[in-house]
Amino acid sequence: MPPESRAVHAPFEPSQLADQLRALGVEPGGVLVVHTSFRAVRPIVGGPAGLIDALQAAVGPAGTVVMPSWGDDDDVPFDPEVTPASADLGVTAEVFRQLPGVRRSAHPFAFAATGPHAARIVSDPLPTPPHRLESPIGRAYELDARVLLLGVNHDANTTIHLAEVLAGVPYGVPKHCTVLEDGRPVRVDYIENDCCCARFALVDGWLREQGLQREGPVGHGHARLVRSRDVVPVVLERLARDPLIFLHDPADGCVDCNTARDLIRSDRT
């Protein structure tokens, strides 16, 4: 692409982003679960740290900011002090977990949080399945958190996994993680309902139909804001009609979804 044809965006100040977040509906004093792609909203003065400054300014000193913070390697013991956040979570999550005052789960299904409710959100022991009520995303739900999807869609929305657990979906795939017990690495096997998230994009339309989702610009990206307590009942209603609604049709060739379907059949034989 010729240089003259490339779009050049002026960087946003964190204060401008905070104003956009408030206009979107982010309220001071609330719990805000953030899933973000920095690439979608940049450039921002201060980079990812500038975005985090904006998020904290929007919720204020009485608010709590929460981000996913699990690692990449299931075969290596998770260390909340040094294990990097998964590359899939983006650079903002990695910068966030290292900031002073940020608390992080001590288990591999980690979230990081800062603010008055941070300890309550991240302090549960290893949850299996990972997104049960006694997990960071479950605790945020109990606190009536808002979910901010910043430059990403609902395929990044972990609260939908909580709804799957509460619905008792029949599918799951075997996974494992590694923890330290008495200084020794120990493998923990579990069944995970998180097999494929692509069809979580359906939730976008369900929430829009009911007027439960606010949308607008934040930085150079598109943002969605929704209550976690709205996401869960909307998803539960759909799963009650069709427990497999989030699995691809077998003909689509999704390996993860087809594996989940095969395991359902094997459990019933």
Tab-separated table of N, CA and C in Angstrom, residues 11-23 43-47 49-59 217-219:
chain	number	residue	atom	x	y	z
A	11	PRO	N	-3.083	10.370	17.830
A	11	PRO	CA	-3.227	9.627	19.087
A	11	PRO	C	-4.234	10.294	20.023
A	12	PHE	N	-4.983	9.473	20.728
A	12	PHE	CA	-5.921	9.962	21.729
A	12	PHE	C	-5.203	10.141	23.065
A	13	GLU	N	-5.568	11.190	23.790
A	13	GLU	CA	-5.126	11.349	25.164
A	13	GLU	C	-5.955	10.439	26.068
A	14	PRO	N	-5.376	9.922	27.148
A	14	PRO	CA	-6.164	9.108	28.070
A	14	PRO	C	-7.421	9.811	28.571
A	15	SER	N	-7.343	11.105	28.766
A	15	SER	CA	-8.523	11.848	29.233
A	15	SER	C	-9.642	11.825	28.200
A	16	GLN	N	-9.296	11.837	26.918
A	16	GLN	CA	-10.316	11.736	25.873
A	16	GLN	C	-10.971	10.353	25.883
A	17	LEU	N	-10.160	9.318	26.067
A	17	LEU	CA	-10.709	7.971	26.150
A	17	LEU	C	-11.631	7.837	27.351
A	18	ALA	N	-11.241	8.419	28.480
A	18	ALA	CA	-12.089	8.344	29.671
A	18	ALA	C	-13.438	9.001	29.411
A	19	ASP	N	-13.432	10.109	28.697
A	19	ASP	CA	-14.692	10.772	28.343
A	19	ASP	C	-15.546	9.872	27.449
A	20	GLN	N	-14.914	9.209	26.492
A	20	GLN	CA	-15.652	8.291	25.615
A	20	GLN	C	-16.233	7.121	26.397
A	21	LEU	N	-15.472	6.599	27.346
A	21	LEU	CA	-15.949	5.479	28.156
A	21	LEU	C	-17.147	5.898	29.006
A	22	ARG	N	-17.096	7.097	29.561
A	22	ARG	CA	-18.240	7.579	30.342
A	22	ARG	C	-19.458	7.778	29.450
A	23	ALA	N	-19.234	8.302	28.252
A	23	ALA	CA	-20.343	8.475	27.315
A	23	ALA	C	-20.950	7.141	26.917
A	43	PRO	N	-3.655	4.740	17.877
A	43	PRO	CA	-2.651	5.094	18.873
A	43	PRO	C	-3.237	5.862	20.056
A	44	ILE	N	-2.599	5.678	21.190
A	44	ILE	CA	-2.993	6.332	22.431
A	44	ILE	C	-1.724	6.870	23.082
A	45	VAL	N	-1.781	8.078	23.542
A	45	VAL	CA	-0.643	8.651	24.255
A	45	VAL	C	-0.351	7.779	25.479
A	46	GLY	N	0.881	7.303	25.578
A	46	GLY	CA	1.249	6.425	26.687
A	46	GLY	C	1.099	4.954	26.361
A	47	GLY	N	0.575	4.626	25.159
A	47	GLY	CA	0.438	3.232	24.761
A	47	GLY	C	-0.572	2.493	25.622
A	49	ALA	N	-0.421	1.541	28.630
A	49	ALA	CA	-0.534	2.147	29.957
A	49	ALA	C	-1.478	3.347	29.932
A	50	GLY	N	-1.483	4.085	28.808
A	50	GLY	CA	-2.415	5.200	28.674
A	50	GLY	C	-3.859	4.728	28.618
A	51	LEU	N	-4.084	3.591	27.947
A	51	LEU	CA	-5.432	3.017	27.914
A	51	LEU	C	-5.862	2.596	29.313
A	52	ILE	N	-4.971	1.976	30.057
A	52	ILE	CA	-5.292	1.562	31.423
A	52	ILE	C	-5.594	2.778	32.292
A	53	ASP	N	-4.835	3.853	32.111
A	53	ASP	CA	-5.109	5.095	32.847
A	53	ASP	C	-6.530	5.579	32.569
A	54	ALA	N	-6.945	5.478	31.302
A	54	ALA	CA	-8.292	5.919	30.927
A	54	ALA	C	-9.361	5.047	31.580
A	55	LEU	N	-9.139	3.741	31.601
A	55	LEU	CA	-10.097	2.826	32.224
A	55	LEU	C	-10.229	3.128	33.711
A	56	GLN	N	-9.103	3.363	34.379
A	56	GLN	CA	-9.140	3.644	35.805
A	56	GLN	C	-9.772	5.006	36.084
A	57	ALA	N	-9.528	5.966	35.213
A	57	ALA	CA	-10.154	7.274	35.392
A	57	ALA	C	-11.664	7.181	35.216
A	58	ALA	N	-12.125	6.334	34.293
A	58	ALA	CA	-13.558	6.211	34.030
A	58	ALA	C	-14.304	5.602	35.217
A	59	VAL	N	-13.702	4.599	35.878
A	59	VAL	CA	-14.378	3.988	37.028
A	59	VAL	C	-14.080	4.728	38.321
A	217	PRO	N	-17.756	4.586	19.901
A	217	PRO	CA	-16.306	4.636	19.673
A	217	PRO	C	-15.541	4.849	20.971
A	218	VAL	N	-14.426	4.161	21.080
A	218	VAL	CA	-13.441	4.437	22.127
A	218	VAL	C	-12.082	4.389	21.454
A	219	GLY	N	-11.389	5.501	21.470
A	219	GLY	CA	-10.178	5.606	20.671
A	219	GLY	C	-10.558	5.441	19.214
